[in-house]
Tab-separated table of C-alpha atoms in Angstrom:
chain	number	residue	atom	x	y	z
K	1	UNK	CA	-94.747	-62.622	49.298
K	2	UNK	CA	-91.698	-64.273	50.483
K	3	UNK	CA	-91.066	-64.922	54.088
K	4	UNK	CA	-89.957	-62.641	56.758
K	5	UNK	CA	-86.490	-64.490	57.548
K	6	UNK	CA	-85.945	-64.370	53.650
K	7	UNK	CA	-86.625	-60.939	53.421
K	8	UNK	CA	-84.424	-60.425	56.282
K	9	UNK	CA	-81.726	-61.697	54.296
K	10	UNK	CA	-82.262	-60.088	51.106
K	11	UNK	CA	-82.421	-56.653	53.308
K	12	UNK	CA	-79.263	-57.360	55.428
K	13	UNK	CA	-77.698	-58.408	51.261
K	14	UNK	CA	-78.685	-54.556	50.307
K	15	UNK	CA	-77.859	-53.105	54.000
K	16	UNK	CA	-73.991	-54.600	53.518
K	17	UNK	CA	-73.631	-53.201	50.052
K	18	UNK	CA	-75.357	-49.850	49.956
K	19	UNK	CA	-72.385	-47.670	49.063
K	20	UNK	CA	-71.265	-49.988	46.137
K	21	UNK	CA	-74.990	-49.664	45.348
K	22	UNK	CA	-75.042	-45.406	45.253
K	23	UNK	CA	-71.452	-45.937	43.791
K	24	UNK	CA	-73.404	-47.805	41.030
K	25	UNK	CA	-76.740	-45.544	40.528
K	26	UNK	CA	-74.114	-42.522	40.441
K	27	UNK	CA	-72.032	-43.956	37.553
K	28	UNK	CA	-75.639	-44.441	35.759
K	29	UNK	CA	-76.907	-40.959	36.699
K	30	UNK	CA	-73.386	-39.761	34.939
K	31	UNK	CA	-74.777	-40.928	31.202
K	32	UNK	CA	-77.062	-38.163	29.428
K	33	UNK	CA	-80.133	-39.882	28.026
K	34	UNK	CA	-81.988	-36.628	26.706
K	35	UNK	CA	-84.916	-38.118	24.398
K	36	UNK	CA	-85.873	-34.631	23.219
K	37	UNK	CA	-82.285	-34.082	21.755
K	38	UNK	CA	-81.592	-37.870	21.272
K	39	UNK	CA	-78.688	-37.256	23.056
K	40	UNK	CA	-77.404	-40.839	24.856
K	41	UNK	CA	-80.423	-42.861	24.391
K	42	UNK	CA	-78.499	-45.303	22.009
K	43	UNK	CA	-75.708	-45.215	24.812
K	44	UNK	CA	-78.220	-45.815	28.015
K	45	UNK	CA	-80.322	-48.693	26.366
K	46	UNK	CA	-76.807	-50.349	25.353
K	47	UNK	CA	-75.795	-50.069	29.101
K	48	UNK	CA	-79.244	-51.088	30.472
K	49	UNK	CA	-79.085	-54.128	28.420
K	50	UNK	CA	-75.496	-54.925	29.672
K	51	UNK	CA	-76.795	-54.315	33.452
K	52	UNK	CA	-79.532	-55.930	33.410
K	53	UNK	CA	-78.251	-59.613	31.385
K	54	UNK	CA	-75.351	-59.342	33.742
K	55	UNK	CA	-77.761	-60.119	36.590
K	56	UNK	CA	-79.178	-62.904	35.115
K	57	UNK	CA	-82.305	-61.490	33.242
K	58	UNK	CA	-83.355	-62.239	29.466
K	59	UNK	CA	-82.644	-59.112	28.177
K	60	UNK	CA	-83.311	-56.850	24.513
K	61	UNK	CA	-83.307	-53.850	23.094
K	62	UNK	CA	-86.845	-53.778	21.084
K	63	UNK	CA	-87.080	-50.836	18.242
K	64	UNK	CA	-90.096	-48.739	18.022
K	65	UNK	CA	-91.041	-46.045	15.838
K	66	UNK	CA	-88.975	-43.753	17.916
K	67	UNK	CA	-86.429	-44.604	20.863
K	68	UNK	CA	-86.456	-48.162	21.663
K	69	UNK	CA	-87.584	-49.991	24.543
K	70	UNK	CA	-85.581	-52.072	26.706
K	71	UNK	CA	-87.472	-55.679	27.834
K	72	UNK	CA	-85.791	-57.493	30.260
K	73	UNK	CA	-87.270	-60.667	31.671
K	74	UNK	CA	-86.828	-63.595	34.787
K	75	UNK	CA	-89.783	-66.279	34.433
K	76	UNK	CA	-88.583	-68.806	35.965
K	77	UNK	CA	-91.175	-69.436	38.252
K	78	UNK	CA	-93.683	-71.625	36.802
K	79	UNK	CA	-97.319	-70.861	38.104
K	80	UNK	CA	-96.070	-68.047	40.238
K	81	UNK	CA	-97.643	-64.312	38.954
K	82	UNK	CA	-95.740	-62.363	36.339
K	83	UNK	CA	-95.730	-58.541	37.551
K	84	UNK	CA	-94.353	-56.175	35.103
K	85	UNK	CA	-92.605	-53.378	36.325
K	86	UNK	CA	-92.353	-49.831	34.117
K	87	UNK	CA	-89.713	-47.385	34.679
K	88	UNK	CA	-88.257	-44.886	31.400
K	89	UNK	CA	-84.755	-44.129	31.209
K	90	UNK	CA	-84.789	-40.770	29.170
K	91	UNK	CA	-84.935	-37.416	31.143
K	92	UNK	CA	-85.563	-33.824	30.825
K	93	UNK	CA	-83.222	-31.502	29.138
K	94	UNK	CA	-81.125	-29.274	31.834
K	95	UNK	CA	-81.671	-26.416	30.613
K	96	UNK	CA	-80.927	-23.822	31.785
K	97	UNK	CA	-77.369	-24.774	32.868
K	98	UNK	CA	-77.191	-21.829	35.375
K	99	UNK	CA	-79.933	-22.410	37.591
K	100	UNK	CA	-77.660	-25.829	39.253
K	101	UNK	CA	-75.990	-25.689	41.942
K	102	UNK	CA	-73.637	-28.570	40.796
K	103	UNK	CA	-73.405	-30.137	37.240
K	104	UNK	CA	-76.688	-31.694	36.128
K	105	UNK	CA	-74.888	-34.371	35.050
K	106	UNK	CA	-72.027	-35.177	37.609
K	107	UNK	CA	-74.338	-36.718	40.422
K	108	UNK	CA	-73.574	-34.524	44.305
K	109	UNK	CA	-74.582	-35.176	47.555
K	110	UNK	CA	-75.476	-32.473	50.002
K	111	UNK	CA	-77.366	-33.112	53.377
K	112	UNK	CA	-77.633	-36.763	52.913
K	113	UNK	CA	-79.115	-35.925	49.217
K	114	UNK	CA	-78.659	-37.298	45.795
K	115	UNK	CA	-78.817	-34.810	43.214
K	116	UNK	CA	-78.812	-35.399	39.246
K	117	UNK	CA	-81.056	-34.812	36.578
K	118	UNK	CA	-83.292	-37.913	36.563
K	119	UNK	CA	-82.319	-39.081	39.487
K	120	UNK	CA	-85.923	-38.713	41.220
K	121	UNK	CA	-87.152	-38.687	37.155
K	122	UNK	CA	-86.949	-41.753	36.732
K	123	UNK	CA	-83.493	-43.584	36.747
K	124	UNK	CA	-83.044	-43.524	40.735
K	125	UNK	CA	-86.459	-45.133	40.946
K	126	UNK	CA	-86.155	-47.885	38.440
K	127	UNK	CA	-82.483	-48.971	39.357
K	128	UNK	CA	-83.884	-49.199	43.197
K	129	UNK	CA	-86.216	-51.869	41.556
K	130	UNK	CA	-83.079	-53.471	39.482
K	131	UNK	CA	-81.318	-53.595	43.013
K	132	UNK	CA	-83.641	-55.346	44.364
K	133	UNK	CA	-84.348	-58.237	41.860
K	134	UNK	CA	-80.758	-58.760	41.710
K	135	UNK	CA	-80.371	-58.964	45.678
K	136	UNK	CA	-83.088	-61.654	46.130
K	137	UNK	CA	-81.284	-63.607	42.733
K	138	UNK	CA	-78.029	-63.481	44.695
K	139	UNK	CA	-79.462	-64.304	47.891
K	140	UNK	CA	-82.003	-66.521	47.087
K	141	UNK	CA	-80.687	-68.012	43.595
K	142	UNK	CA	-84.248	-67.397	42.616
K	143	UNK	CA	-86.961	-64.838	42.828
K	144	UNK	CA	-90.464	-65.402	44.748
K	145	UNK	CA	-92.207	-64.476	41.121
K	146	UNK	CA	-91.791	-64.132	37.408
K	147	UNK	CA	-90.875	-60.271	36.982
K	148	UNK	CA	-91.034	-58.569	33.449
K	149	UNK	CA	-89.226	-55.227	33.592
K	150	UNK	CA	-90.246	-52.734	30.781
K	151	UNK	CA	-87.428	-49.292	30.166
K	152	UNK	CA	-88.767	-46.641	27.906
K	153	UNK	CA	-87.058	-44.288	26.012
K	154	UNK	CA	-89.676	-41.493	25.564
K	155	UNK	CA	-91.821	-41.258	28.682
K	156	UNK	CA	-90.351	-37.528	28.490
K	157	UNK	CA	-91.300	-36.505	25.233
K	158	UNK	CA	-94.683	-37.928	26.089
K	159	UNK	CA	-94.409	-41.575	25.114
K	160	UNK	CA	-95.736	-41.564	21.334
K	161	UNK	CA	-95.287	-45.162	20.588
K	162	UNK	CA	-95.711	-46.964	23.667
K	163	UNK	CA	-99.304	-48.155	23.094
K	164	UNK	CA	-98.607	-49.022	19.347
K	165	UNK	CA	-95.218	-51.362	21.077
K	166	UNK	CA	-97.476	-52.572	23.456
K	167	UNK	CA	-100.470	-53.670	21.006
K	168	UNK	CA	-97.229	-55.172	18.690
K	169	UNK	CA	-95.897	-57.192	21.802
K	170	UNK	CA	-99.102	-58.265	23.462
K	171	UNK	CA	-97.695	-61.880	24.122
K	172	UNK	CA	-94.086	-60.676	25.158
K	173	UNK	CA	-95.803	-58.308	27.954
K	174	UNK	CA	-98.560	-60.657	29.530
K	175	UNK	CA	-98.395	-60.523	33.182
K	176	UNK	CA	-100.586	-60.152	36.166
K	177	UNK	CA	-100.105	-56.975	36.847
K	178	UNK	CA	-97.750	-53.678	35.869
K	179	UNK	CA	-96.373	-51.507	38.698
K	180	UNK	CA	-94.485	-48.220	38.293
K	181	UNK	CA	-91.920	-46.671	40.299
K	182	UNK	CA	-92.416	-42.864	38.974
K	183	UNK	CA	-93.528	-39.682	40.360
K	184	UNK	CA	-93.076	-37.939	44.247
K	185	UNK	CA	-94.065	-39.708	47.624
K	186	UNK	CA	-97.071	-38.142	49.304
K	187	UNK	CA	-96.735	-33.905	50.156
K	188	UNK	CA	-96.822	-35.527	53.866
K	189	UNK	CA	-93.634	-37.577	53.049
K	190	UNK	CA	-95.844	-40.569	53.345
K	191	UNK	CA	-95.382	-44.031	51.327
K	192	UNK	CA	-97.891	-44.118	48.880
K	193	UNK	CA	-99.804	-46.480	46.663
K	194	UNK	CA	-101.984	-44.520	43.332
K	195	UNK	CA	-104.464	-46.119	41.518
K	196	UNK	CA	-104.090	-44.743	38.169
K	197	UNK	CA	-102.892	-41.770	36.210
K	198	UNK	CA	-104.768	-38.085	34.273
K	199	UNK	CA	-104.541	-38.614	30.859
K	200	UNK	CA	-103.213	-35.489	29.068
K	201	UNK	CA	-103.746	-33.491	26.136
K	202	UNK	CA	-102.170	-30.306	24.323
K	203	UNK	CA	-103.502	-27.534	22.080
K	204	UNK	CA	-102.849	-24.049	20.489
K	205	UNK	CA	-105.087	-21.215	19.676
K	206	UNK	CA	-103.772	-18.927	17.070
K	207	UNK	CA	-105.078	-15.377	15.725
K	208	UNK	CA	-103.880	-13.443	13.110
K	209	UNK	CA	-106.104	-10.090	12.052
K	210	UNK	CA	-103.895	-6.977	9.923
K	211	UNK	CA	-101.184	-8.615	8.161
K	212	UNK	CA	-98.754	-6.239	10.179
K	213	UNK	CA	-99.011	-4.315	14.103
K	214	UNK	CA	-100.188	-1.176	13.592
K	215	UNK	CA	-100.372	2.381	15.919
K	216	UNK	CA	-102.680	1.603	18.786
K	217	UNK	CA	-103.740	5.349	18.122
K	218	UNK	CA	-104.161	5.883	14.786
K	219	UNK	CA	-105.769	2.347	14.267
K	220	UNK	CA	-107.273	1.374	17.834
K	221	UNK	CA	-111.183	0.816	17.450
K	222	UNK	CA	-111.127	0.302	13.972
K	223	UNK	CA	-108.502	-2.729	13.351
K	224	UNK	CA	-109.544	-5.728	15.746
K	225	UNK	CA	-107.182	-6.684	18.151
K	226	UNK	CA	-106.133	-10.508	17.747
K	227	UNK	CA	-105.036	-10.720	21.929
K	228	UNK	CA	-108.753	-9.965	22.669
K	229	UNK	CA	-110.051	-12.025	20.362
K	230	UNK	CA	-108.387	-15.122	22.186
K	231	UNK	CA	-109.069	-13.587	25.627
K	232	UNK	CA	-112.650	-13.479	24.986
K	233	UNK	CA	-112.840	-16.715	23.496
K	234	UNK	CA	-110.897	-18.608	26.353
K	235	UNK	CA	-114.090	-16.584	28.735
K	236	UNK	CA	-115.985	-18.577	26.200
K	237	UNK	CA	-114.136	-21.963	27.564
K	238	UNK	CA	-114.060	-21.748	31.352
K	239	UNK	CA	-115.879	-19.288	33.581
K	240	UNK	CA	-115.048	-16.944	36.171
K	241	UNK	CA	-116.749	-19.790	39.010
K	242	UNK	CA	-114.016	-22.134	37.252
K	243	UNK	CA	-116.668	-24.572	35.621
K	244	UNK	CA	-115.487	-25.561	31.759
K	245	UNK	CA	-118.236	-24.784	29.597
K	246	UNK	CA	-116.989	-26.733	27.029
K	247	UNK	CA	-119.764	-28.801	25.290
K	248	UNK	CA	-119.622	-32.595	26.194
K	249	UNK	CA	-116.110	-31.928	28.122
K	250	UNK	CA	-117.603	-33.595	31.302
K	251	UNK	CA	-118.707	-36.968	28.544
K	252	UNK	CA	-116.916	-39.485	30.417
K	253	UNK	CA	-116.131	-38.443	33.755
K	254	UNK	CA	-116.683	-41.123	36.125
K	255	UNK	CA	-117.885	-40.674	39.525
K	256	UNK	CA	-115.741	-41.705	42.677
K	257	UNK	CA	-116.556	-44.722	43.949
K	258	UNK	CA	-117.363	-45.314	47.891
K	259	UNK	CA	-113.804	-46.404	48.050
K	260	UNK	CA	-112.066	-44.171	46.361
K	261	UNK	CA	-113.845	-41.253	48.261
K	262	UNK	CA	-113.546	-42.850	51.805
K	263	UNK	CA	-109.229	-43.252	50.731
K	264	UNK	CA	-109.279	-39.651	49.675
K	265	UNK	CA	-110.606	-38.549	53.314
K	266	UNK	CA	-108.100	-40.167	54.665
K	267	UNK	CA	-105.261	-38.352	53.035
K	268	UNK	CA	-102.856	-36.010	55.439
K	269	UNK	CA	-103.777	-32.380	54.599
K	270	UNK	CA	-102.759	-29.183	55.302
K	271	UNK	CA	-104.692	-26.184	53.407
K	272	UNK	CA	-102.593	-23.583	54.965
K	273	UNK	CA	-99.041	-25.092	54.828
K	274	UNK	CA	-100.055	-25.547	51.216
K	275	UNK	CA	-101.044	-22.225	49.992
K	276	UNK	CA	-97.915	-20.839	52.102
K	277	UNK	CA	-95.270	-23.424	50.627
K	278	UNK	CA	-96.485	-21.721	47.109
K	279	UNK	CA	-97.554	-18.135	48.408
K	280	UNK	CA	-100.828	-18.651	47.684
K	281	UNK	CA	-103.861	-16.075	48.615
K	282	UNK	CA	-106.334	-18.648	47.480
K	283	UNK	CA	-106.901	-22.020	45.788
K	284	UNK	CA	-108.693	-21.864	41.974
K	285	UNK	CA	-112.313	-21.724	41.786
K	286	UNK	CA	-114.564	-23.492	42.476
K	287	UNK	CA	-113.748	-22.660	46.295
K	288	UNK	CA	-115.740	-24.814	48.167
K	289	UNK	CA	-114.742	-28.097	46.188
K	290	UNK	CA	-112.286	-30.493	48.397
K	291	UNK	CA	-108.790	-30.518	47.708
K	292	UNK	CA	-108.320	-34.141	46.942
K	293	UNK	CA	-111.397	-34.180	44.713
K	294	UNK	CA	-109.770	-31.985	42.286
K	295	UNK	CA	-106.791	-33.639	41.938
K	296	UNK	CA	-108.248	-37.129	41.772
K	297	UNK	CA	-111.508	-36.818	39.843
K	298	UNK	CA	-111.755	-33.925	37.940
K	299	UNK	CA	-110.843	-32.541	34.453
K	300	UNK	CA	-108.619	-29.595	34.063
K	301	UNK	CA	-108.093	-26.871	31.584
K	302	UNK	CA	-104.784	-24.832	31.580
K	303	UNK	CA	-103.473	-22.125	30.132
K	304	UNK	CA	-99.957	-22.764	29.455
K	305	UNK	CA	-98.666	-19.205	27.584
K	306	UNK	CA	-100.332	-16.296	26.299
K	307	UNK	CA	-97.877	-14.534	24.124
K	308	UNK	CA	-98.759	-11.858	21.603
K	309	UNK	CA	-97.582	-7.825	21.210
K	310	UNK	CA	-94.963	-5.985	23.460
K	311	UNK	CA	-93.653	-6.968	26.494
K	312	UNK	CA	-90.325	-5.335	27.099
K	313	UNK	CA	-89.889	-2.375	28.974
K	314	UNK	CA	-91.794	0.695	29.365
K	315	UNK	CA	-94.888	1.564	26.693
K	316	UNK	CA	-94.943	0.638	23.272
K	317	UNK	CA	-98.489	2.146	21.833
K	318	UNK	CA	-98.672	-0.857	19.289
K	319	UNK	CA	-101.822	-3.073	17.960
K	320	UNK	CA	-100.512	-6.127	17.093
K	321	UNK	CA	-101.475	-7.888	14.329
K	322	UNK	CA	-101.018	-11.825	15.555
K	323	UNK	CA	-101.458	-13.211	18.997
K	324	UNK	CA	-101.266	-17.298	20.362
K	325	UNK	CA	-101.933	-19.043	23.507
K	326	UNK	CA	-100.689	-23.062	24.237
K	327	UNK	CA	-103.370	-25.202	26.660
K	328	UNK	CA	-103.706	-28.515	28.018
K	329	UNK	CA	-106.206	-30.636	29.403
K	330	UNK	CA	-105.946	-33.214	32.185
K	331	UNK	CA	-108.242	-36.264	31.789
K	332	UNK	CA	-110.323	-38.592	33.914
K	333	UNK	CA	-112.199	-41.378	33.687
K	334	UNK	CA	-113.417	-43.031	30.166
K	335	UNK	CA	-112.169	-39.522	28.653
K	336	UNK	CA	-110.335	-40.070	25.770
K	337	UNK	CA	-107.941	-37.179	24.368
K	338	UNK	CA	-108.750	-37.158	20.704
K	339	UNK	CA	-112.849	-37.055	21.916
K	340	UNK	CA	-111.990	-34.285	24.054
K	341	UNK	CA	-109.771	-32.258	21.298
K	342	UNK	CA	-112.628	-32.604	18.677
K	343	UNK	CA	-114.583	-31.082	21.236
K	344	UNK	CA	-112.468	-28.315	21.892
K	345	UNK	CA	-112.216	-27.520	18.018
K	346	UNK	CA	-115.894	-27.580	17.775
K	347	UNK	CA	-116.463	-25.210	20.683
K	348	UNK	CA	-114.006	-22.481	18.717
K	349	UNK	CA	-115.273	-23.128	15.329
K	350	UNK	CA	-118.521	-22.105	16.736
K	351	UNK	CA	-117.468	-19.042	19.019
K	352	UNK	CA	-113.613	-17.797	17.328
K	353	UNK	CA	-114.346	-18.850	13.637
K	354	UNK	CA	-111.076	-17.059	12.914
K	355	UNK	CA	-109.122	-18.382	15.386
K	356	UNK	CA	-106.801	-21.446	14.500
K	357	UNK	CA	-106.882	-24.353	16.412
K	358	UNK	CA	-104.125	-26.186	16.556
K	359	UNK	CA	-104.254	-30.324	18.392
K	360	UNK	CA	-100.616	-31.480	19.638
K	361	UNK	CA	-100.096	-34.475	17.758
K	362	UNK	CA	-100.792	-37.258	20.567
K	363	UNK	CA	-102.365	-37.381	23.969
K	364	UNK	CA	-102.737	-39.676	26.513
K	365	UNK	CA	-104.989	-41.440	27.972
K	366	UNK	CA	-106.027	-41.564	31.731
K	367	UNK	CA	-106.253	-44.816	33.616
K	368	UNK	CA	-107.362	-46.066	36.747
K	369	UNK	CA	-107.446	-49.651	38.732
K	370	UNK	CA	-109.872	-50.204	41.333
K	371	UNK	CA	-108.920	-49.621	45.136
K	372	UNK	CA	-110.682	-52.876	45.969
K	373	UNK	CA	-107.967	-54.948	43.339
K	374	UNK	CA	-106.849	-57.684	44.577
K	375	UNK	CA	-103.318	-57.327	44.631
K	376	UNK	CA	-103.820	-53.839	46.565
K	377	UNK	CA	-103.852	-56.160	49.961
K	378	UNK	CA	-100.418	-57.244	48.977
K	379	UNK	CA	-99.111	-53.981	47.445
K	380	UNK	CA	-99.689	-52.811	51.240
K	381	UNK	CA	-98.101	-55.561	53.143
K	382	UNK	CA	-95.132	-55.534	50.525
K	383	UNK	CA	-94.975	-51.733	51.764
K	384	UNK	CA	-94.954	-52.691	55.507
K	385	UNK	CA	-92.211	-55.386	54.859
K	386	UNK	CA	-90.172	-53.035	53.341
K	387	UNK	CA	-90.564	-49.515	54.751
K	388	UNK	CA	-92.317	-50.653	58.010
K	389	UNK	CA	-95.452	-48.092	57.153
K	390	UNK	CA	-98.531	-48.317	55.731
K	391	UNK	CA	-99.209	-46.475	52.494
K	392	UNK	CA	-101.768	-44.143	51.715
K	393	UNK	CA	-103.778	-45.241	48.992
K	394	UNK	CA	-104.572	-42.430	46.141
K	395	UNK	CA	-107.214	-43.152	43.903
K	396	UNK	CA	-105.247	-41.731	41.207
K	397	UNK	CA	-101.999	-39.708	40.418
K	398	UNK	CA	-102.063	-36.286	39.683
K	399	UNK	CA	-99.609	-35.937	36.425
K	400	UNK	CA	-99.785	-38.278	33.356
K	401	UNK	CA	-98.288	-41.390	32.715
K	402	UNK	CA	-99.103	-44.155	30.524
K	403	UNK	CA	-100.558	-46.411	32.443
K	404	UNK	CA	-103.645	-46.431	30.097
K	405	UNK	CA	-101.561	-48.990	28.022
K	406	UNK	CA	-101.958	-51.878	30.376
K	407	UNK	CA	-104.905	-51.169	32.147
K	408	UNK	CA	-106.750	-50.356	28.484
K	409	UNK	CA	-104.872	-51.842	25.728
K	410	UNK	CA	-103.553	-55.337	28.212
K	411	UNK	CA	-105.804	-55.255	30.245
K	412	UNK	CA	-104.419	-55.427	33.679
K	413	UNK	CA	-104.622	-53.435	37.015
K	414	UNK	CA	-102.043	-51.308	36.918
K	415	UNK	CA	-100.842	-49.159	40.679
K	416	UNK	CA	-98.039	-46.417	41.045
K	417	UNK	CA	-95.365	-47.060	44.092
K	418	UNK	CA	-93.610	-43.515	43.849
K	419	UNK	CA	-90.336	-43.588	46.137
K	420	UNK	CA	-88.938	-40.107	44.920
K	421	UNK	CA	-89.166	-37.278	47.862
K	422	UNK	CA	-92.043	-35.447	47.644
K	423	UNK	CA	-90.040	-31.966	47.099
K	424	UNK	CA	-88.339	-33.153	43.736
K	425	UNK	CA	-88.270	-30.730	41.583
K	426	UNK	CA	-88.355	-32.973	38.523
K	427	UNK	CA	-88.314	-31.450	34.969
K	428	UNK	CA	-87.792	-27.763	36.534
K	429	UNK	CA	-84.318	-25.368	35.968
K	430	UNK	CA	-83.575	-25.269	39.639
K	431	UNK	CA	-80.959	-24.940	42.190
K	432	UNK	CA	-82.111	-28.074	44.079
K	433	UNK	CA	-82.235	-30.280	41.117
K	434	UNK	CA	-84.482	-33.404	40.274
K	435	UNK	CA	-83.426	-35.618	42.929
K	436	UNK	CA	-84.265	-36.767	45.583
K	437	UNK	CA	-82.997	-39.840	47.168
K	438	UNK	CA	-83.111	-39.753	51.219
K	439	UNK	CA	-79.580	-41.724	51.813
């Protein structure tokens, strides 16, 4: 880490121009980069690529299968460590337009608040690390390491063809280690360092029985109904204590290490501020299990949508003839999605033969770096320098990201440094958008 008195400098650099700085993140927040509509990606990896040469870094625009990936490099710092740092620049759609309180679009500030879509998700959080390497160039003339800074263009539709990118560009991405600024601070409002990522993956059960709905009277007994045929095979998949009986789900799930279960006891909670903040009666099943534990070293199985016969208003006295529900998993460990999806098709060949099951195309993969790294020592004190506190450390982050493609495929440690507010409501319609930066 560089010194204190050159720190001091590089903070007193941002201090003096931090409203050209918002002016700056605003007029990016203002271009649309919708990967799920390919709406502005072209646009936003253009810009990126002029922002980022402009500072001084080696900059590209690499093609993938899908949107492309913007590289941008500084190594001139010969023996120094390389860290790579991975951000996306492609957000959520806004739908639906209504639910804003301002345009999703035209960045406002209320209460000392940034709002935009992708402001918290992930542009605000990425250009706070541009910022900052071009602070310390103009400072210093020079930065204290080599930095390799890595922009995807599909994080939001699930990143399809970041691993095959990454296995195509081993040499171009060799570093030390990767860091990403994504996701919310701690619930507390505390700094935070994570330790890895769930993988993630996505499915769809489909029945079909008469080839039309029928009269729930005149055929109810006799025809089978296709909604209970899925109800009683999801009973089939997790039980009523919450334990997934899935056959060979649990293949893979590491246990926590000392570490990891002495930094999850030391995380701020507060069961009954939580259940109230959502209205909650209860937490799922299984009751007694700890609160951390679930989130940090356990599989999940969710049902996304059940949707099948009549839901307006009033009755409607109808069988219907098709029915489908949409799940997804959440991985730990050394559990690999396709492993796990093979399993679940297994488990309803054997107890729904008629049911359809249906594998999104591609998962993701969970990952996970050690507490007791090497680099977490300085992670920390780089989080005292800056912020004054000291993070919490979080064995691993509750959503997905792909992390799995350096820890697995380039084999590096890999650690989250979130700076988004924990109450962003990233990817939701909602009248306090996606925001989140405290200015």
């Amino acid at each position: 880490m560089p010194s204190s008195d050159a720190l001091a400098a590089v903070f007193e650099h941002i201090e003096t121009n931090r409203a050209s700085f918002l002016d700056r993140l605003i007029a990016y927040l203002r271009h649309p980069s919708i990967s799920a509509e390919n709406i502005g990606i072209a646009e936003v990896g253009a810009l990126l690529v002029e922002m980022l040469s402009d500072i001084g870094l080696e900059t590209s625009l690499m093609p993938t299968e899908g949107h492309p990936m913007v590289v941008a490099r500084w190594e001139k710092a010969p023996g120094k460590p390389t860290v790579l740092l991975y951000g996306h620049y492609d957000v959520q759609p806004p739908d639906p337009l209504e639910k804003w309180l301002s345009p999703p679009f035209e960045p406002a500030i209320r209460d000392g608040r940034l709002y935009a879509r992708g402001v918290g998700d992930n542009k605000g959080q990425h250009f706070a690390q541009i910022l900052a390497i071009e602070s310390h160039i103009k400072v210093h003339g020079t930065l204290p390491c080599n930095v390799i800074l890595m922009l995807e263009g599909e994080e939001e539709i699930g990143s399809p063809n970041i691993a095959g990118f990454v296995r195509a560009n081993r040499e171009v991405l060799k570093a030390d280690l990767a860091v990403t600024a994504d996701g919310p601070r701690h619930a507390s409002g505390a700094a935070a360092i994570k330790f890895g990522s769930r993988g993630v993956a996505s499915f769809e059960l489909r029945c079909r029985h008469a080839s039309r709905d029928v009269h729930s009277g005149n055929f109810g007994g006799v025809v089978p109904n296709p909604i209970w045929t899925l109800v009683h095979l999801l009973g089939t998949m997790k039980n009523e204590a919450g334990e997934i009986t899935i056959e060979g789900f649990h293949d893979g799930v590491e246990p926590p290490s000392p570490e990891e279960l002495a930094a999850i006891e030391r995380l701020p909670l507060d069961i009954e501020a939580f259940k109230h903040s959502l209205g909650l009666a209860r937490l799922d099943a299984p009751a007694e299990r700890p609160f951390y534990d679930r989130l940090c070293f356990r599989p999940t199985l969710t049902i996304n949508g059940f949707h099948g016969g009549y839901g307006g208003p009033g009755s409607k006295t109808v069988l219907p003839n098709e029915a489908f529900v949409k799940c997804d998993v959440r991985l730990v460990g050394a559990q690999d999605p396709e492993d796990i999806l093979r399993k679940i098709a297994a488990h309803v060949a054997r107890h729904a033969p008629e049911v359809e099951f249906i594998a999104a195309e591609k998962g993701m993969q969970p990952s996970k770096t050690p507490i007791a790294s090497p680099f977490t020592p300085v992670l920390r004190r780089a989080f005292v320098a800056a912020q004054g506190v000291e993070p919490l450390l979080i064995p691993a982050g509750f959503g997905s990201l792909p992390g799995y493609v350096f820890t697995k495929i380039l084999g590096m440690p890999a650690f989250v440094t979130p700076y988004a507010n924990p109450d962003e409501a990233n990817h939701a319609p909602q009248r306090e958008p996606d925001a989140r930066l405290l200015l």
